Short mmCIF file of C-alpha atoms in Angstrom, two decimals:
data_model
loop_
_atom_site.label_atom_id
_atom_site.label_comp_id
_atom_site.label_asym_id
_atom_site.label_seq_id
_atom_site.Cartn_x
_atom_site.Cartn_y
_atom_site.Cartn_z
CA UNK O 1 18.32 -2.86 31.63
CA UNK O 2 15.76 -4.49 33.91
CA UNK O 3 13.51 -1.45 34.23
CA UNK O 4 13.56 -0.52 30.54
CA UNK O 5 10.42 -0.65 28.41
CA UNK O 6 10.67 -1.73 24.80
CA UNK O 7 8.75 0.66 22.53
CA UNK O 8 7.59 -1.22 19.46
CA UNK O 9 6.00 -0.32 16.12
CA UNK O 10 2.21 -0.49 16.60
CA UNK O 11 -0.34 -1.84 14.13
CA UNK O 12 0.34 -0.05 10.81
CA UNK O 13 -2.09 -2.00 8.69
CA UNK O 14 -0.85 -4.47 6.08
CA UNK O 15 2.45 -2.65 5.59
CA UNK O 16 5.73 -4.40 6.36
CA UNK O 17 9.40 -3.52 5.86
CA UNK O 18 8.51 0.18 5.97
CA UNK O 19 11.52 2.54 5.70
CA UNK O 20 12.35 4.87 8.57
CA UNK O 21 12.87 8.35 7.11
CA UNK O 22 13.29 10.34 10.33
CA UNK O 23 14.45 9.52 13.85
CA UNK O 24 13.14 12.26 16.13
CA UNK O 25 14.70 11.21 19.46
CA UNK O 26 18.10 10.21 20.83
CA UNK O 27 19.32 8.57 24.04
CA UNK O 28 18.54 11.00 26.86
CA UNK O 29 15.51 12.56 25.16
CA UNK O 30 12.59 13.13 27.52
CA UNK O 31 9.29 12.26 25.85
CA UNK O 32 5.64 12.37 26.75
CA UNK O 33 2.96 9.95 25.59
CA UNK O 34 1.98 10.70 21.98
CA UNK O 35 5.25 12.55 21.23
CA UNK O 36 6.53 11.34 17.82
CA UNK O 37 9.57 9.06 17.93
CA UNK O 38 10.16 8.17 14.27
CA UNK O 39 8.58 8.86 10.88
CA UNK O 40 7.80 6.03 8.44
CA UNK O 41 7.20 6.31 4.70
CA UNK O 42 4.78 3.85 3.12
CA UNK O 43 3.70 3.67 -0.51
CA UNK O 44 0.78 5.99 0.22
CA UNK O 45 1.81 8.43 2.93
CA UNK O 46 4.13 9.21 5.80
CA UNK O 47 3.20 8.43 9.37
CA UNK O 48 4.68 9.23 12.75
CA UNK O 49 5.02 6.55 15.44
CA UNK O 50 4.24 8.11 18.84
CA UNK O 51 5.57 7.18 22.26
CA UNK O 52 3.06 5.14 24.29
CA UNK O 53 4.52 6.36 27.62
CA UNK O 54 6.05 9.31 29.44
CA UNK O 55 9.72 8.76 30.12
CA UNK O 56 13.34 9.07 29.06
CA UNK O 57 14.81 7.39 25.99
CA UNK O 58 17.62 5.06 27.04
CA UNK O 59 18.56 3.71 23.64
CA UNK O 60 17.34 3.95 20.04
CA UNK O 61 17.22 0.74 18.03
CA UNK O 62 16.62 2.12 14.53
CA UNK O 63 18.33 4.54 12.15
CA UNK O 64 17.24 6.40 9.05
CA UNK O 65 16.95 3.89 6.21
CA UNK O 66 16.16 0.90 8.41
CA UNK O 67 12.99 -1.04 7.60
CA UNK O 68 10.51 -1.93 10.31
CA UNK O 69 7.24 -3.82 10.65
CA UNK O 70 4.61 -4.17 13.34
CA UNK O 71 6.34 -5.27 16.55
CA UNK O 72 9.82 -4.03 15.64
CA UNK O 73 11.61 -2.42 18.61
CA UNK O 74 12.10 1.32 18.07
CA UNK O 75 13.68 2.32 21.37
CA UNK O 76 14.03 1.48 25.04
CA UNK O 77 12.63 3.95 27.57
CA UNK O 78 12.47 4.37 31.32
CA UNK O 79 9.16 5.63 32.61
CA UNK O 80 9.00 8.58 34.99
CA UNK O 81 7.98 6.28 37.84
CA UNK O 82 10.90 3.97 37.27
CA UNK O 83 13.33 6.86 37.11
CA UNK O 84 12.13 8.05 40.53
CA UNK O 85 13.03 4.74 42.17
CA UNK O 86 16.80 4.64 41.48
CA UNK O 87 17.51 7.82 43.54
CA UNK O 88 16.42 5.84 46.63
CA UNK O 89 19.24 3.48 45.87
CA UNK O 90 22.09 5.48 44.35
CA UNK O 91 24.60 2.81 45.30
CA UNK O 92 24.07 1.02 41.97
CA UNK O 93 25.75 4.06 40.42
CA UNK O 94 27.55 1.59 38.21
CA UNK O 95 25.96 3.09 35.18
CA UNK O 96 27.99 0.53 33.32
CA UNK O 97 25.03 -1.66 34.21
CA UNK O 98 22.98 0.57 31.95
CA UNK O 99 25.31 0.14 29.03
CA UNK O 100 24.87 -3.54 29.68
CA UNK O 101 21.58 -3.00 27.85
CA UNK O 102 23.41 -3.26 24.55
CA UNK O 103 23.71 -6.92 25.41
CA UNK O 104 20.10 -7.09 24.29
CA UNK O 105 21.16 -5.61 20.94
CA UNK O 106 24.58 -7.25 20.53
CA UNK O 107 26.89 -4.33 19.87
CA UNK O 108 30.15 -6.24 20.32
CA UNK O 109 29.11 -9.22 18.21
CA UNK O 110 28.49 -7.30 15.00
CA UNK O 111 31.99 -5.89 15.38
CA UNK O 112 33.32 -9.41 15.59
CA UNK O 113 31.67 -10.36 12.30
CA UNK O 114 30.70 -7.22 10.43
CA UNK O 115 30.41 -8.93 7.09
CA UNK O 116 27.73 -11.44 8.06
CA UNK O 117 24.85 -9.03 8.54
CA UNK O 118 24.22 -8.08 4.95
CA UNK O 119 21.68 -5.72 6.53
CA UNK O 120 24.53 -3.26 6.99
CA UNK O 121 23.97 -1.69 3.54
CA UNK O 122 20.41 -0.95 4.67
CA UNK O 123 21.52 0.97 7.75
CA UNK O 124 21.35 4.68 7.14
CA UNK O 125 19.61 6.61 4.42
CA UNK O 126 22.53 8.89 3.77
CA UNK O 127 25.29 6.28 4.08
CA UNK O 128 27.21 5.66 0.86
CA UNK O 129 27.46 1.87 0.74
CA UNK O 130 27.52 -0.74 -1.98
CA UNK O 131 25.18 -3.71 -2.07
CA UNK O 132 25.90 -7.21 -3.32
CA UNK O 133 25.48 -5.90 -6.85
CA UNK O 134 28.32 -3.41 -6.29
CA UNK O 135 26.00 -0.45 -6.86
CA UNK O 136 25.98 2.46 -4.43
CA UNK O 137 22.45 3.53 -3.47
CA UNK O 138 20.42 4.03 -0.31
CA UNK O 139 17.69 1.58 0.69
CA UNK O 140 14.97 4.08 -0.25
CA UNK O 141 16.40 4.48 -3.74
CA UNK O 142 16.70 0.71 -4.17
CA UNK O 143 13.11 0.24 -3.10
CA UNK O 144 11.86 2.93 -5.48
CA UNK O 145 13.89 1.34 -8.29
CA UNK O 146 12.16 -1.99 -7.65
CA UNK O 147 8.74 -0.33 -7.69
CA UNK O 148 9.47 1.46 -10.97
CA UNK O 149 11.14 -1.63 -12.45
CA UNK O 150 14.37 0.26 -13.06
CA UNK O 151 17.73 -1.44 -13.48
CA UNK O 152 20.01 0.61 -11.20
CA UNK O 153 23.03 -0.48 -13.21
CA UNK O 154 21.70 1.63 -16.09
CA UNK O 155 21.39 4.78 -13.96
CA UNK O 156 24.25 7.29 -13.83
CA UNK O 157 24.93 8.30 -10.23
CA UNK O 158 25.71 11.91 -9.40
CA UNK O 159 26.17 11.43 -5.65
CA UNK O 160 29.27 10.90 -3.57
CA UNK O 161 31.53 8.22 -5.12
CA UNK O 162 28.97 7.61 -7.85
CA UNK O 163 26.02 7.01 -5.53
CA UNK O 164 22.66 6.86 -7.33
CA UNK O 165 20.37 9.48 -5.80
CA UNK O 166 16.58 9.55 -5.94
CA UNK O 167 16.76 12.44 -8.42
CA UNK O 168 19.11 10.40 -10.64
CA UNK O 169 16.60 7.56 -10.60
CA UNK O 170 13.56 9.74 -11.32
CA UNK O 171 15.36 11.61 -14.10
CA UNK O 172 16.31 8.29 -15.69
CA UNK O 173 12.74 7.01 -15.32
CA UNK O 174 11.21 10.19 -16.78
CA UNK O 175 13.37 9.83 -19.86
CA UNK O 176 11.58 6.57 -20.58
CA UNK O 177 14.65 4.36 -20.48
CA UNK O 178 14.06 2.89 -17.06
CA UNK O 179 11.87 -0.19 -17.42
CA UNK O 180 13.94 -1.86 -20.13
CA UNK O 181 12.97 -5.30 -18.87
CA UNK O 182 9.34 -4.50 -18.18
CA UNK O 183 6.50 -5.67 -20.38
CA UNK O 184 4.24 -2.86 -19.20
CA UNK O 185 3.44 0.18 -21.28
CA UNK O 186 5.41 2.26 -18.78
CA UNK O 187 8.64 1.35 -20.53
CA UNK O 188 7.48 1.26 -24.11
CA UNK O 189 9.30 4.00 -25.98
CA UNK O 190 8.23 7.03 -23.98
CA UNK O 191 10.17 10.01 -25.32
CA UNK O 192 12.16 11.91 -22.69
CA UNK O 193 11.19 15.36 -21.52
CA UNK O 194 13.97 17.67 -22.71
CA UNK O 195 16.18 19.27 -20.08
CA UNK O 196 15.81 23.06 -20.08
CA UNK O 197 18.08 25.60 -18.40
CA UNK O 198 15.28 27.82 -17.11
CA UNK O 199 17.76 30.20 -15.48
CA UNK O 200 18.62 31.50 -18.96
CA UNK O 201 15.24 33.22 -19.08
CA UNK O 202 15.12 34.69 -15.60
CA UNK O 203 15.57 34.00 -11.89
CA UNK O 204 14.46 30.57 -10.68
CA UNK O 205 14.04 28.86 -7.32
CA UNK O 206 14.19 25.12 -6.66
CA UNK O 207 11.86 23.71 -4.01
CA UNK O 208 11.90 20.00 -3.13
CA UNK O 209 8.67 18.07 -3.59
CA UNK O 210 6.78 17.18 -0.42
CA UNK O 211 7.03 13.56 0.71
CA UNK O 212 3.41 12.94 -0.24
CA UNK O 213 4.01 14.12 -3.80
CA UNK O 214 7.22 12.11 -4.09
CA UNK O 215 5.32 8.99 -3.04
CA UNK O 216 2.14 9.57 -5.04
CA UNK O 217 3.87 10.73 -8.23
CA UNK O 218 5.13 7.30 -9.39
CA UNK O 219 1.80 5.71 -8.43
CA UNK O 220 -0.17 8.24 -10.48
CA UNK O 221 2.18 7.80 -13.42
CA UNK O 222 1.79 4.01 -13.28
CA UNK O 223 -1.99 4.37 -13.24
CA UNK O 224 -2.01 6.84 -16.12
CA UNK O 225 0.28 4.69 -18.27
CA UNK O 226 -1.30 1.32 -17.51
CA UNK O 227 -5.01 2.18 -17.32
CA UNK O 228 -6.88 3.23 -20.48
CA UNK O 229 -8.74 6.22 -19.07
CA UNK O 230 -12.10 7.50 -20.25
CA UNK O 231 -14.12 10.19 -18.45
CA UNK O 232 -17.92 10.36 -18.60
CA UNK O 233 -19.64 13.58 -17.47
CA UNK O 234 -23.19 14.12 -16.23
CA UNK O 235 -25.16 16.41 -13.91
CA UNK O 236 -27.25 15.82 -10.80
CA UNK O 237 -30.07 18.06 -9.62
CA UNK O 238 -29.27 18.51 -5.92
CA UNK O 239 -31.71 21.34 -5.16
CA UNK O 240 -33.77 19.37 -2.63
CA UNK O 241 -30.77 17.46 -1.29
CA UNK O 242 -28.93 20.70 -0.52
CA UNK O 243 -31.92 22.14 1.31
CA UNK O 244 -32.08 19.05 3.53
CA UNK O 245 -28.29 19.10 3.99
CA UNK O 246 -28.47 22.67 5.30
CA UNK O 247 -31.02 21.62 7.93
CA UNK O 248 -28.80 18.77 9.12
CA UNK O 249 -25.72 20.98 9.05
CA UNK O 250 -27.30 23.59 11.34
CA UNK O 251 -28.06 20.91 13.93
CA UNK O 252 -24.62 19.31 13.55
CA UNK O 253 -22.73 22.55 14.23
CA UNK O 254 -23.81 22.38 17.86
CA UNK O 255 -22.06 19.00 18.13
CA UNK O 256 -18.85 20.26 16.57
CA UNK O 257 -18.98 18.77 13.07
CA UNK O 258 -20.44 19.64 9.67
CA UNK O 259 -22.72 17.85 7.25
CA UNK O 260 -21.36 18.45 3.77
CA UNK O 261 -22.51 17.43 0.31
CA UNK O 262 -19.68 14.87 0.28
CA UNK O 263 -21.46 12.78 2.93
CA UNK O 264 -24.50 12.43 0.67
CA UNK O 265 -22.30 11.65 -2.34
CA UNK O 266 -20.57 8.87 -0.40
CA UNK O 267 -23.91 7.35 0.53
CA UNK O 268 -25.30 7.67 -3.01
CA UNK O 269 -22.09 6.27 -4.52
CA UNK O 270 -22.21 3.28 -2.16
CA UNK O 271 -25.77 2.46 -3.21
CA UNK O 272 -24.81 2.85 -6.87
CA UNK O 273 -21.77 0.59 -6.45
CA UNK O 274 -24.05 -2.06 -4.98
CA UNK O 275 -26.27 -1.82 -8.05
CA UNK O 276 -23.29 -1.94 -10.45
CA UNK O 277 -20.73 -4.28 -8.78
CA UNK O 278 -18.37 -4.20 -11.78
CA UNK O 279 -17.47 -0.63 -10.79
CA UNK O 280 -16.64 -1.94 -7.30
CA UNK O 281 -14.05 -4.40 -8.63
CA UNK O 282 -10.40 -4.79 -9.62
CA UNK O 283 -8.84 -6.44 -12.65
CA UNK O 284 -6.58 -9.41 -11.93
CA UNK O 285 -5.21 -10.98 -15.11
CA UNK O 286 -8.22 -12.23 -17.01
CA UNK O 287 -10.53 -12.16 -13.98
CA UNK O 288 -12.54 -9.50 -12.18
CA UNK O 289 -12.28 -9.40 -8.39
CA UNK O 290 -15.80 -8.36 -7.31
CA UNK O 291 -15.76 -6.97 -3.76
CA UNK O 292 -18.68 -7.59 -1.44
CA UNK O 293 -17.83 -4.56 0.68
CA UNK O 294 -17.92 -0.84 -0.13
CA UNK O 295 -14.98 1.21 1.17
CA UNK O 296 -14.65 4.65 -0.42
CA UNK O 297 -11.46 6.70 -0.47
CA UNK O 298 -11.83 10.46 -0.16
CA UNK O 299 -9.14 12.77 -1.53
CA UNK O 300 -8.24 15.30 1.19
CA UNK O 301 -6.29 18.48 0.46
CA UNK O 302 -3.41 18.99 2.92
CA UNK O 303 -0.52 21.49 3.00
CA UNK O 304 1.79 18.76 1.60
CA UNK O 305 -0.58 17.46 -1.10
CA UNK O 306 -3.51 15.10 -1.49
CA UNK O 307 -3.95 12.06 0.72
CA UNK O 308 -6.78 9.55 0.41
CA UNK O 309 -8.12 8.18 3.70
CA UNK O 310 -10.79 5.49 3.47
CA UNK O 311 -14.33 5.46 4.87
CA UNK O 312 -15.22 1.81 5.41
CA UNK O 313 -18.57 0.06 4.88
CA UNK O 314 -20.19 3.25 3.66
CA UNK O 315 -23.33 1.39 2.59
CA UNK O 316 -23.94 0.37 6.23
CA UNK O 317 -23.68 3.89 7.69
CA UNK O 318 -26.04 6.83 7.91
CA UNK O 319 -25.36 10.40 6.76
CA UNK O 320 -24.55 11.70 10.25
CA UNK O 321 -22.14 8.85 11.03
CA UNK O 322 -20.40 9.37 7.68
CA UNK O 323 -20.17 13.12 8.38
CA UNK O 324 -18.52 12.58 11.77
CA UNK O 325 -16.06 10.10 10.31
CA UNK O 326 -15.20 12.45 7.43
CA UNK O 327 -14.53 15.28 9.88
CA UNK O 328 -12.21 13.08 11.94
CA UNK O 329 -10.30 11.69 8.93
CA UNK O 330 -9.92 15.13 7.34
CA UNK O 331 -8.56 16.65 10.55
CA UNK O 332 -6.06 13.82 11.06
CA UNK O 333 -5.02 14.01 7.41
CA UNK O 334 -4.18 17.72 7.71
CA UNK O 335 -2.28 17.05 10.96
CA UNK O 336 -0.37 14.09 9.40
CA UNK O 337 -1.89 11.76 12.00
CA UNK O 338 -3.36 9.12 9.67
CA UNK O 339 -2.33 5.51 10.24
CA UNK O 340 -1.55 2.92 7.58
CA UNK O 341 -4.95 1.30 8.15
CA UNK O 342 -6.68 4.63 7.40
CA UNK O 343 -5.24 4.59 3.86
CA UNK O 344 -5.93 1.00 2.82
CA UNK O 345 -8.77 -1.04 1.41
CA UNK O 346 -10.62 1.43 -0.84
CA UNK O 347 -12.79 0.00 -3.61
CA UNK O 348 -13.72 3.36 -5.17
CA UNK O 349 -12.55 6.97 -4.76
CA UNK O 350 -14.22 10.38 -4.75
CA UNK O 351 -12.24 13.56 -5.44
CA UNK O 352 -14.22 16.72 -4.69
CA UNK O 353 -13.10 20.17 -5.81
CA UNK O 354 -16.46 21.73 -5.00
CA UNK O 355 -15.02 23.94 -2.30
CA UNK O 356 -12.57 25.47 -4.77
CA UNK O 357 -14.34 25.67 -8.13
CA UNK O 358 -14.16 24.40 -11.68
CA UNK O 359 -16.63 23.10 -14.24
CA UNK O 360 -15.18 19.62 -14.96
CA UNK O 361 -11.95 17.63 -14.71
CA UNK O 362 -10.50 14.20 -15.42
CA UNK O 363 -9.40 12.49 -12.20
CA UNK O 364 -6.82 9.70 -12.52
CA UNK O 365 -8.09 6.23 -11.61
CA UNK O 366 -6.51 5.06 -8.37
CA UNK O 367 -5.46 1.61 -9.62
CA UNK O 368 -6.11 -1.19 -8.79
CA UNK O 369 -9.54 0.41 -8.44
CA UNK O 370 -11.34 0.72 -11.77
CA UNK O 371 -13.15 4.05 -11.36
CA UNK O 372 -13.01 7.38 -9.57
CA UNK O 373 -15.67 10.08 -9.26
CA UNK O 374 -14.70 13.74 -9.58
CA UNK O 375 -17.09 16.50 -8.55
CA UNK O 376 -16.74 20.27 -8.89
CA UNK O 377 -18.72 23.28 -7.70
CA UNK O 378 -22.48 23.11 -8.13
CA UNK O 379 -24.24 26.05 -9.78
CA UNK O 380 -27.78 27.29 -10.25
CA UNK O 381 -28.93 26.76 -13.84
CA UNK O 382 -32.22 27.19 -15.72
CA UNK O 383 -33.78 23.76 -16.20
CA UNK O 384 -36.84 23.07 -18.38
CA UNK O 385 -39.59 21.34 -16.36
CA UNK O 386 -41.90 20.76 -19.31
CA UNK O 387 -43.64 24.10 -19.08
CA UNK O 388 -41.01 26.67 -18.19
CA UNK O 389 -37.42 27.15 -17.14
CA UNK O 390 -36.91 26.98 -13.37
CA UNK O 391 -33.74 27.59 -11.33
CA UNK O 392 -32.20 24.33 -10.08
CA UNK O 393 -28.91 23.63 -8.27
CA UNK O 394 -26.94 21.35 -10.59
CA UNK O 395 -23.85 19.34 -9.60
CA UNK O 396 -21.37 18.27 -12.35
CA UNK O 397 -20.23 14.63 -12.06
CA UNK O 398 -17.05 13.34 -13.76
CA UNK O 399 -16.49 9.58 -13.71
CA UNK O 400 -13.07 8.40 -14.91
CA UNK O 401 -12.90 4.65 -15.50
CA UNK O 402 -10.73 1.79 -16.69
CA UNK O 403 -12.05 1.02 -20.17
CA UNK O 404 -10.82 -2.59 -19.93
CA UNK O 405 -13.46 -3.21 -17.27
CA UNK O 406 -16.11 -0.52 -17.77
CA UNK O 407 -17.56 0.46 -21.13
CA UNK O 408 -19.30 3.71 -21.97
CA UNK O 409 -22.80 2.31 -21.48
CA UNK O 410 -22.05 1.08 -17.95
CA UNK O 411 -20.39 4.40 -17.08
CA UNK O 412 -23.50 6.28 -18.30
CA UNK O 413 -25.82 4.00 -16.32
CA UNK O 414 -23.68 4.41 -13.21
CA UNK O 415 -23.67 8.22 -13.25
CA UNK O 416 -27.36 8.35 -14.23
CA UNK O 417 -28.28 6.19 -11.23
CA UNK O 418 -26.05 8.26 -8.96
CA UNK O 419 -27.76 11.45 -10.19
CA UNK O 420 -31.18 9.80 -9.72
CA UNK O 421 -30.40 9.07 -6.04
CA UNK O 422 -28.94 12.53 -5.43
CA UNK O 423 -32.07 14.20 -6.84
CA UNK O 424 -34.23 12.76 -4.03
CA UNK O 425 -32.54 11.85 -0.74
CA UNK O 426 -35.52 9.68 0.23
CA UNK O 427 -34.27 7.13 -2.30
CA UNK O 428 -31.10 6.63 -0.21
CA UNK O 429 -33.25 5.00 2.47
CA UNK O 430 -34.68 2.38 0.08
#
């Protein structure tokens, strides 16, 4: 089709071979620019790929279960302008010329040699097909099995014709039998959680996990099992900081954004990471990878679960710039509009529950990072100033860290320095 436009996968960060989990259009669908065409599922989140043009979908080149990368063709579309031209020349009614488009995606040839493209087993998510190993499982299940280091041959399939479903795989993994060949602690004799028939005790309802929780669950479990966690707690006096924040927030409201405590914490954490570079590192074998940049992930609460977009080069930005960026990332996170690049490259993470409550908690380190800061709601407490007790606004700080890299003394110095900066915002300018 001469007047067709190839719609391709845009820049999705460093991700490649990303599974397609939803196809939202079909041939004949009329779309506008920014309408979603397909949904992709990466290790960290789901993302929609929008149409770059207004037009009509002529053909769709992907199916559920296919894997795509940047530049992969998703569909062919005719733009509105191009559709207006043909009526002037209806003689070429031979719409067979349109079907000639499949010549670009050889439909007849695969029929001639269906066995050659071993990609056939990776076609559709729900298709019951067997791979070279003779096992019946969808591409998504096979990928998850590789990530969890599970031998699919050891998993009992409950699906059609013995297909191994995702639930079969996760149940097998939870019982601790999965990583039989793995040397990691994840497979070392973890006792299974007993199956319980909860319906014996009363009515029950089963609700599927959101995609975000299905993706993040195995990652959190890997981190918890492989990272020796310790949590150090401290407090920061943010009385003066909060007063200044309120002044900035009043001015910012007129411009459509807010200045929250989190912006100051990001800035203070960046300065503290610069002072203690071991906390801004990752463990690689017997070496530490010390990063000369400070990108901080921020856990954002969405209807489907937590996602962690990344604010880059925090140490180079001011409070107002950080506040605007946080507002934008949070809004796109709640609307499921984050891109792959938005979720990559963090060197440290902050998880704030201050808007909800709590007195302390133990956040799970987001490996391969080596530390994560958890903060909860601040409260006014009596603090001794040497002569009397005075009311001060105190913020609890909870630093979880990888004890292979960070010892208790370093953790204490880190949180003490962070609290020192938060107590006087003027220090953030030094």
